[in-house]
CSV table of C-alpha atoms and ligand atoms in Angstrom, one decimal:
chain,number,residue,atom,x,y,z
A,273,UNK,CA,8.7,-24.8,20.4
A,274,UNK,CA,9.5,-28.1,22.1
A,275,UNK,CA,6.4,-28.4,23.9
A,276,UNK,CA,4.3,-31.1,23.2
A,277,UNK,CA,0.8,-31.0,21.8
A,278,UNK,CA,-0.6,-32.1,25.3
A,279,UNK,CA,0.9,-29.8,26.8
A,280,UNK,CA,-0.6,-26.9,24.6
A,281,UNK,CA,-3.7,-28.8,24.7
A,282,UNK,CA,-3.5,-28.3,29.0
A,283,UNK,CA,-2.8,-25.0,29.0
A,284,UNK,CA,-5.1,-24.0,26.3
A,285,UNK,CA,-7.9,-25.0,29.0
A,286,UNK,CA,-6.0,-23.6,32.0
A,287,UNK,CA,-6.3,-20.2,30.0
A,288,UNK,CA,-10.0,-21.1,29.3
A,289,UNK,CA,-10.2,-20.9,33.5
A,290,UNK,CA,-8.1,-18.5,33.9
A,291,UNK,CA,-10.1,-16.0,31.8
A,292,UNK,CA,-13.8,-17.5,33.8
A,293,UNK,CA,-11.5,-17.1,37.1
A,294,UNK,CA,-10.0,-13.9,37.1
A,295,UNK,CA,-6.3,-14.8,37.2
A,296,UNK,CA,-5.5,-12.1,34.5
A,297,UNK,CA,-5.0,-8.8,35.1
A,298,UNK,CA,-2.8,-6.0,33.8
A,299,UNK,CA,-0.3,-3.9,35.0
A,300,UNK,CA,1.2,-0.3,33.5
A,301,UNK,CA,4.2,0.9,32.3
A,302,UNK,CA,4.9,4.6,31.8
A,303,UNK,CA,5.3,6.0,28.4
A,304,UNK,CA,7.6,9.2,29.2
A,305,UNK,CA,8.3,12.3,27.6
A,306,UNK,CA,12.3,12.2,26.4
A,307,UNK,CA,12.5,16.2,27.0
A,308,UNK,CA,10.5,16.7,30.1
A,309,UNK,CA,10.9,13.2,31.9
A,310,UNK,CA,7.3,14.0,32.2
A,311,UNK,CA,5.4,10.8,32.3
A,312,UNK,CA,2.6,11.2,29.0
A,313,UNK,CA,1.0,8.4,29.0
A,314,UNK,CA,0.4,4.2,29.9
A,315,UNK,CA,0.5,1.1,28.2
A,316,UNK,CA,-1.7,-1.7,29.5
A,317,UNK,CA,0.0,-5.0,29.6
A,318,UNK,CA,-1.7,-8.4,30.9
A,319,UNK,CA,-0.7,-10.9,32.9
A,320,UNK,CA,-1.8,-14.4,33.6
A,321,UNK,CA,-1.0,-15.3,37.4
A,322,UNK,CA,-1.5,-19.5,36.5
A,323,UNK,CA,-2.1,-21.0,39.8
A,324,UNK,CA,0.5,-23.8,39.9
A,325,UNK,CA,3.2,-22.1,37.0
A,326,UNK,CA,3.1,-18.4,38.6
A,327,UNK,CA,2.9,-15.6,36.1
A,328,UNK,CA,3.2,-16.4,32.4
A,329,UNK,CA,3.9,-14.1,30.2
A,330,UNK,CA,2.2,-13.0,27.5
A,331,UNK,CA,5.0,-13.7,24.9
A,332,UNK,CA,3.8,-17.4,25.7
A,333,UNK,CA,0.5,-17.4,26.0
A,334,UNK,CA,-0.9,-14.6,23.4
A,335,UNK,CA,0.0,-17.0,20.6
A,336,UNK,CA,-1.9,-19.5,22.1
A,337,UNK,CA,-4.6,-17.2,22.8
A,338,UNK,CA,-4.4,-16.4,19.0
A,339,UNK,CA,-4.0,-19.9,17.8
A,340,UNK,CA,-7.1,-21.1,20.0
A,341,UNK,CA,-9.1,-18.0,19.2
A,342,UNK,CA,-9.3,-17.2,22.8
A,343,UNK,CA,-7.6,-14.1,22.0
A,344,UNK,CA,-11.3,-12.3,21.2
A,345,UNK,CA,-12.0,-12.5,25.2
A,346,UNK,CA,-8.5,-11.8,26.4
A,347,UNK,CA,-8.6,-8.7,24.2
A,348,UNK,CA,-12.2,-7.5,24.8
A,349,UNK,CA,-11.1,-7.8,28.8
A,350,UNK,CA,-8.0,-5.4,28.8
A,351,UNK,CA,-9.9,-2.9,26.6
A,352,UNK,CA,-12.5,-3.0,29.2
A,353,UNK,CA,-10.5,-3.0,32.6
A,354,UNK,CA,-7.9,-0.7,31.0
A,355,UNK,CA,-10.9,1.9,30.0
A,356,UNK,CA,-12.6,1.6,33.7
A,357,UNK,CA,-9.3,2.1,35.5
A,358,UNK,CA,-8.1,5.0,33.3
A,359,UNK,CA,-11.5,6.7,33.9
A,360,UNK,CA,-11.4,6.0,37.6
A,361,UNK,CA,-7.9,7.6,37.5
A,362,UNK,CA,-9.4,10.4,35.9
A,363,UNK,CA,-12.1,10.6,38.4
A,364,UNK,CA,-9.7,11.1,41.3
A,365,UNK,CA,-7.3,13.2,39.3
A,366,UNK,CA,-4.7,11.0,38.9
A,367,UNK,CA,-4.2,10.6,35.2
A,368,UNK,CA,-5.7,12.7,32.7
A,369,UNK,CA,-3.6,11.5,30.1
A,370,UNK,CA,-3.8,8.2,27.5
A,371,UNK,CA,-4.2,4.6,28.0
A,372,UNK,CA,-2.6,2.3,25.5
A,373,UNK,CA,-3.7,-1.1,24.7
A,374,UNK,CA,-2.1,-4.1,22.7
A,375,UNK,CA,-4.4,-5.3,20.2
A,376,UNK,CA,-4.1,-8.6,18.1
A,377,UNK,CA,-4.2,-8.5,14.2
A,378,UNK,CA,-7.1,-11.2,14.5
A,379,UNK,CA,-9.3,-8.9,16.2
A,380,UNK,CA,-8.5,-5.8,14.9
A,381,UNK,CA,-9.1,-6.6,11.2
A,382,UNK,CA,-12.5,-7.8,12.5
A,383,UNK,CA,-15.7,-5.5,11.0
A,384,UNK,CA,-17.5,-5.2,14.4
A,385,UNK,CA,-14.2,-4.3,16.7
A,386,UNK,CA,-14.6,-0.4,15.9
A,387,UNK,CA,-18.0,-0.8,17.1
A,388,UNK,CA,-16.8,-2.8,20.4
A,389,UNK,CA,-14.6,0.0,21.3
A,390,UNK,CA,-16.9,2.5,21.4
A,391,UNK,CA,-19.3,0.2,23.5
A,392,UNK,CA,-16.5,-0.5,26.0
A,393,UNK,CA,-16.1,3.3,26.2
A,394,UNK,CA,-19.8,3.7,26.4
A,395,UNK,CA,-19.8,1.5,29.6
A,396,UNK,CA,-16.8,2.7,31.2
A,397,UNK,CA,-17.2,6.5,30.9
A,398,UNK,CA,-14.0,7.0,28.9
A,399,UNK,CA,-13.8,9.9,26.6
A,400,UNK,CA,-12.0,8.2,23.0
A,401,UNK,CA,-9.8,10.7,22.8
A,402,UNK,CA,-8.2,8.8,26.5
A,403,UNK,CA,-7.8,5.5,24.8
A,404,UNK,CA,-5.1,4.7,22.7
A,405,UNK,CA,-4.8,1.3,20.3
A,406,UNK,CA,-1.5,-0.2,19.6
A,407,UNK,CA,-1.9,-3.1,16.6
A,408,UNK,CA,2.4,-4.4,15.5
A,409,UNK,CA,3.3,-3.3,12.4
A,410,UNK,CA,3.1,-7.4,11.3
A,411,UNK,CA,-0.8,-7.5,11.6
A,412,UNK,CA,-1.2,-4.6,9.8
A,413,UNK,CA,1.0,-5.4,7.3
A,414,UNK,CA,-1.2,-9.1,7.1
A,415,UNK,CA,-4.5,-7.6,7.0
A,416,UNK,CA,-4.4,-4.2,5.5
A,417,UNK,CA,-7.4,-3.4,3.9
A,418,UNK,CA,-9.6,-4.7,7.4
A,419,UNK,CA,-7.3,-2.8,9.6
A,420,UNK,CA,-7.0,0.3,7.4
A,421,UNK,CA,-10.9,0.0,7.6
A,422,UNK,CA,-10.9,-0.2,11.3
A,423,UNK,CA,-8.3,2.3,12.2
A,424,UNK,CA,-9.9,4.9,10.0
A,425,UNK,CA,-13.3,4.6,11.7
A,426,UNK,CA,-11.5,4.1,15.5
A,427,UNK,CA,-9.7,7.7,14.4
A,428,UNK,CA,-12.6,9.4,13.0
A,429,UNK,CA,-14.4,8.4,17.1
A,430,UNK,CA,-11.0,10.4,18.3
A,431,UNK,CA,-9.0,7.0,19.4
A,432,UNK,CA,-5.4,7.4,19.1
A,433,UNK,CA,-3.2,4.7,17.0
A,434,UNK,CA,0.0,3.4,17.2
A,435,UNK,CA,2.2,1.1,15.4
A,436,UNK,CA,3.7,-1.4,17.9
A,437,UNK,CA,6.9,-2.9,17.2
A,438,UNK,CA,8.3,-0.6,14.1
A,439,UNK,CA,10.8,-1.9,12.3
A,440,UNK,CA,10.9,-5.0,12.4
A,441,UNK,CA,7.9,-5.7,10.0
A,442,UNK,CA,7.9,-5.3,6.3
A,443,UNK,CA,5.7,-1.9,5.8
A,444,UNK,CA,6.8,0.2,2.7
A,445,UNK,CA,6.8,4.0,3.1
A,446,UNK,CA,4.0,3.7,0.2
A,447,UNK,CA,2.1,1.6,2.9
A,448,UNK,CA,2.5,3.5,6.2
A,449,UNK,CA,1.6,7.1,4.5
A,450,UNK,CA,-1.8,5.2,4.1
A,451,UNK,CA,-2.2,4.5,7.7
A,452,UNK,CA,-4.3,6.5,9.6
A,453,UNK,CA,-1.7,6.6,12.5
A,454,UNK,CA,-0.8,8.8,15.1
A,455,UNK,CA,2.7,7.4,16.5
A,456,UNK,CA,5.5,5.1,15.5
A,457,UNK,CA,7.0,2.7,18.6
A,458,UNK,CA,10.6,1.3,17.6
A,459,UNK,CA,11.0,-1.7,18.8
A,460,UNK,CA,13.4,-2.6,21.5
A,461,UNK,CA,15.8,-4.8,18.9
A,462,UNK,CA,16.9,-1.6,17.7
A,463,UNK,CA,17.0,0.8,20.6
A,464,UNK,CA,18.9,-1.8,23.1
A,465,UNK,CA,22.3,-1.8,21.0
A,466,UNK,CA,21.9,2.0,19.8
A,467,UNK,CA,25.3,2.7,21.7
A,468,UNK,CA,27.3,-0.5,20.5
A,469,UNK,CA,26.0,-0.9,16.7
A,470,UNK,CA,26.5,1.6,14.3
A,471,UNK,CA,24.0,0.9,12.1
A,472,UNK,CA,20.8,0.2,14.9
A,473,UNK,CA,22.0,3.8,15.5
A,474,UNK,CA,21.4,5.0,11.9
A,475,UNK,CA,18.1,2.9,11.5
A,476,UNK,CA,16.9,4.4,14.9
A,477,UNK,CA,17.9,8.1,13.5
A,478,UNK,CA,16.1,7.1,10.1
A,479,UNK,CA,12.9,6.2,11.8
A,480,UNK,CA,12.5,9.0,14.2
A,481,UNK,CA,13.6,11.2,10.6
A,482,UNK,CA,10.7,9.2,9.2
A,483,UNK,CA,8.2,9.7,12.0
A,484,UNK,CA,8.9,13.5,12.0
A,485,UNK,CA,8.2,13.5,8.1
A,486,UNK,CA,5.2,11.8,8.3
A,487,UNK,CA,3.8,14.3,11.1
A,488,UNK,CA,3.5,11.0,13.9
A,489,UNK,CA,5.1,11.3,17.1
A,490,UNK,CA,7.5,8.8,18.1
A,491,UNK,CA,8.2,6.2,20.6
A,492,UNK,CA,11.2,4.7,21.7
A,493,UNK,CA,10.7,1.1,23.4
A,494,UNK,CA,13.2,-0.8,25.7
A,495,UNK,CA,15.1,2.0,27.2
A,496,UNK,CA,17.2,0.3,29.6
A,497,UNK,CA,20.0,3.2,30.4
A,498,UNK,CA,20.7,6.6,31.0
A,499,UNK,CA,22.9,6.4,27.7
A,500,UNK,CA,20.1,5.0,25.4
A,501,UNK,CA,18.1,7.8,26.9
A,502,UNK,CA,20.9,10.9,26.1
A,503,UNK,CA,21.0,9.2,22.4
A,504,UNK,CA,17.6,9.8,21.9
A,505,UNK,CA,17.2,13.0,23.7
A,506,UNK,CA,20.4,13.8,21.3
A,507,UNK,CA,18.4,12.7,18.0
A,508,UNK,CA,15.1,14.3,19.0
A,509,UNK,CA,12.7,11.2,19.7
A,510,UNK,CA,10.1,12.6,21.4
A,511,UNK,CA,9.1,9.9,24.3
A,512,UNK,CA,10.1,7.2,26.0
A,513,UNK,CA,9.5,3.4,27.3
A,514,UNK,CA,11.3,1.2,29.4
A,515,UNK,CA,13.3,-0.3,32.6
A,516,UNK,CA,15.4,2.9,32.8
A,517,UNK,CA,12.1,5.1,34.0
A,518,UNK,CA,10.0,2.4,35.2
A,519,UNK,CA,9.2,-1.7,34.9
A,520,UNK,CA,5.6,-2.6,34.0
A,521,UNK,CA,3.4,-1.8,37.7
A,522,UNK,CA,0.5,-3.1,39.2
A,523,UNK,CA,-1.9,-0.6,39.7
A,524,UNK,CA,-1.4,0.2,42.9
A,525,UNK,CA,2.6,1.4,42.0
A,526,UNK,CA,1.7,3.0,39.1
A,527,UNK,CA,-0.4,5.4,41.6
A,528,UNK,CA,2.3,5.9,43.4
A,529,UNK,CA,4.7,6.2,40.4
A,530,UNK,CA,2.7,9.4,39.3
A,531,UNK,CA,1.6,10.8,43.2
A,532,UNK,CA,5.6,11.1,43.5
A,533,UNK,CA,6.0,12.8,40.3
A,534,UNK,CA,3.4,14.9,41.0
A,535,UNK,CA,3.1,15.0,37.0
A,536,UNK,CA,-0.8,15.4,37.3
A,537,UNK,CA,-2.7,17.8,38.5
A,538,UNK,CA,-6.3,17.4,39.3
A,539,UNK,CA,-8.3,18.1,36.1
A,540,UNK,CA,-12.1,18.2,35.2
A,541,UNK,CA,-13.7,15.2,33.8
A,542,UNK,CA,-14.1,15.9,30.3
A,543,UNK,CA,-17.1,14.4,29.8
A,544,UNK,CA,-18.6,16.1,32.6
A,545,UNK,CA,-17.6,20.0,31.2
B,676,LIG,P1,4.8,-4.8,23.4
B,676,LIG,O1,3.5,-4.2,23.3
B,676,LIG,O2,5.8,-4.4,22.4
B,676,LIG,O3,5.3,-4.4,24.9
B,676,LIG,C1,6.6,-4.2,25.3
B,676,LIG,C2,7.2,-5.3,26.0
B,676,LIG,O4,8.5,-5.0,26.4
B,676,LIG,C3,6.5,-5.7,27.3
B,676,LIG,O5,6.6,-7.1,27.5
B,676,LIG,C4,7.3,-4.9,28.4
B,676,LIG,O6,7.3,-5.5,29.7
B,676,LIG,C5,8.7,-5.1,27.8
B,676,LIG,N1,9.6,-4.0,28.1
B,676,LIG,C6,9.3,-2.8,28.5
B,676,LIG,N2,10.5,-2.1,28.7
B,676,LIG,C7,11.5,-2.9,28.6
B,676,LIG,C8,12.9,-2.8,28.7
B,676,LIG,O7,13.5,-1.7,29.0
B,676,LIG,N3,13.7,-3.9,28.4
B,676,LIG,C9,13.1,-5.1,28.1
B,676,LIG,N4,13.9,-6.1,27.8
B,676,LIG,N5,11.8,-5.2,27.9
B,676,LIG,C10,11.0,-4.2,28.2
B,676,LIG,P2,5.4,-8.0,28.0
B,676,LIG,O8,4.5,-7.3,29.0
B,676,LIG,O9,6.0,-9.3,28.3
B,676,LIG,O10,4.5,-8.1,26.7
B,676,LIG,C11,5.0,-8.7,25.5
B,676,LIG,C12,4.1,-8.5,24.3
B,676,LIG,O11,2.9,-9.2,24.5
B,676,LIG,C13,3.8,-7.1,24.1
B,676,LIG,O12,4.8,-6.4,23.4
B,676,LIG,C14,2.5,-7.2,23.3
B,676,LIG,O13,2.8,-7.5,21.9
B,676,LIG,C15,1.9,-8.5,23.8
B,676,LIG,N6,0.8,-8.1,24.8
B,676,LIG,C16,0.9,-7.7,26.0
B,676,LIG,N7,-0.3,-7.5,26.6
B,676,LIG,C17,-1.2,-7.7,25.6
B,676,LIG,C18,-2.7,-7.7,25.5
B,676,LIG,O14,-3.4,-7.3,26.4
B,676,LIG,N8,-3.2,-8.0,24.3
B,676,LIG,C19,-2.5,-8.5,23.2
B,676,LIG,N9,-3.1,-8.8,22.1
B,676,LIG,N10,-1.1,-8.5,23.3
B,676,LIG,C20,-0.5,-8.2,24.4
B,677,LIG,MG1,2.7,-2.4,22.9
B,678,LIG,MG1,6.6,-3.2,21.1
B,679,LIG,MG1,6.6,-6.9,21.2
């Protein structure tokens, strides 16, 4: 907040580079089944690796990136690298399971972004039905009518939706019955102090009541203990994110993450059966 205006003006054009230069990548945190401690899925999360500031998260720079409208290439990147290295997972039999991906409000509510996903998955080889979108429930909330637009086409292609940081937007139950939505992810303000605060406990219960009601599965973010993990197992929440199983990973871990498990099992290609 204190940052001056030439500082945001310098590191609006180091992020300019940093996209030409390849200094982003992503890494991958598990998404884990509470019942099975079966890991069900990934989330893609970027990084920018600034050469002189290390990495900077993307809680600093994404509302740059939205701000300066750079956001459009940042997005369009980690669609496309997280498509190609699900589908090369596939390929070797690593992962035949969903790739989630953060999407801002900007680019989601735009009329053409249905039609970039299905390019991106054109290009990479990914079957839809392997991709999963994640929009906050705040951008949806901001732009329903383009979103609602753009979801219901994404899930009539077989792409999976998610509502990113439940609860602590302003969505009615009138509002979320009308999105086409396939999971609920409640956000880590309310799962970190389930054990300590009577009442995030209560809203946590309500929401996985809520999820189950609405037929969406349900996603607990920010799991940081074996406690926070017996709670939800206790209440029914169906899967899982956070430190407790594993940090966000570099490719490379993640391999190794799910090799060790030995959760996955080679499986056909489905576009090739
Ligand atoms: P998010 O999508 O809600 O992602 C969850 C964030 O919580 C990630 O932070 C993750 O590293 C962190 N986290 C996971 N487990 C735990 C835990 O047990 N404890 C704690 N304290 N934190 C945990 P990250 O990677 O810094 O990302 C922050 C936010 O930036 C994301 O929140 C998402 O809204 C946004 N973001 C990340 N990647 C992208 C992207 O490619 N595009 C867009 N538009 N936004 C992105
Ligand atoms: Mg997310
Ligand atoms: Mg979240
Ligand atoms: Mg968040």
């Amino acid at each position: 907040m204190n940052r001056s205006y030439n500082q945001l003006v310098s590191l609006e054009g180091d992020l300019r580079e940093a996209i030409s230069k390849d200094q982003l990548s992503l890494h991958y945190q598990p998404k884990v089944d509470v019942e099975s401690g079966y890991i069900n899925g990934l989330e893609a999360l970027v990084r920018w690796k600034h050469p002189a500031k290390g990495v900077i998260s993307p809680n600093e720079f994404i509302p740059l990136a939205e701000e300066t409208g750079l956001i459009t290439r940042i997005d369009e990147w980690v669609l496309y690298e997280a498509c190609r290295q699900n589908q090369e997972w596939i390929e070797l039999g690593y992962a035949p399971e969903r790739i989630a991906v953060n999407v801002s409000a900007s680019e989601i509510q735009k009329d053409d972004f249905a039609y970039k996903v299905q390019r991106i998955l054109a290009i990479t080889g990914l079957a839809p039905e392997y991709l999963e979108i994640e929009v906050t429930e705040n951008s949806v909330m901001q732009h329903t009518e383009d979103c609602i637009r753009t979801m219901q086409y994404l899930k009539s292609m077989g792409v999976s939706l998610a509502i990113d940081d439940f609860g602590t937007g302003y969505s009615s139950l009138s509002y979320l019955r009308q999105f086409p939505i396939h999971y609920l992810k409640i956000d880590q303000t309310f799962t970190k102090d389930v054990l300590t605060d009577p009442s995030d406990a209560e809203i946590v219960k309500a929401m996985i009541r809520l999820a189950d009601a609405f037929k969406l599965g349900v996603v607990a973010e920010g799991v940081e203990s074996e406690e926070v993990l017996a709670f939800l197992k206790e209440n029914q929440c169906q899967f899982y994110q956070g430190y407790y199983f594993s940090r966000p990973l570099p490719p490379e871990e993640i391999v190794h993450l799910l090799t060790k498990q030995s959760v996955y099992k080679p499986k056909e290609n489905p576009r090739s059966s």
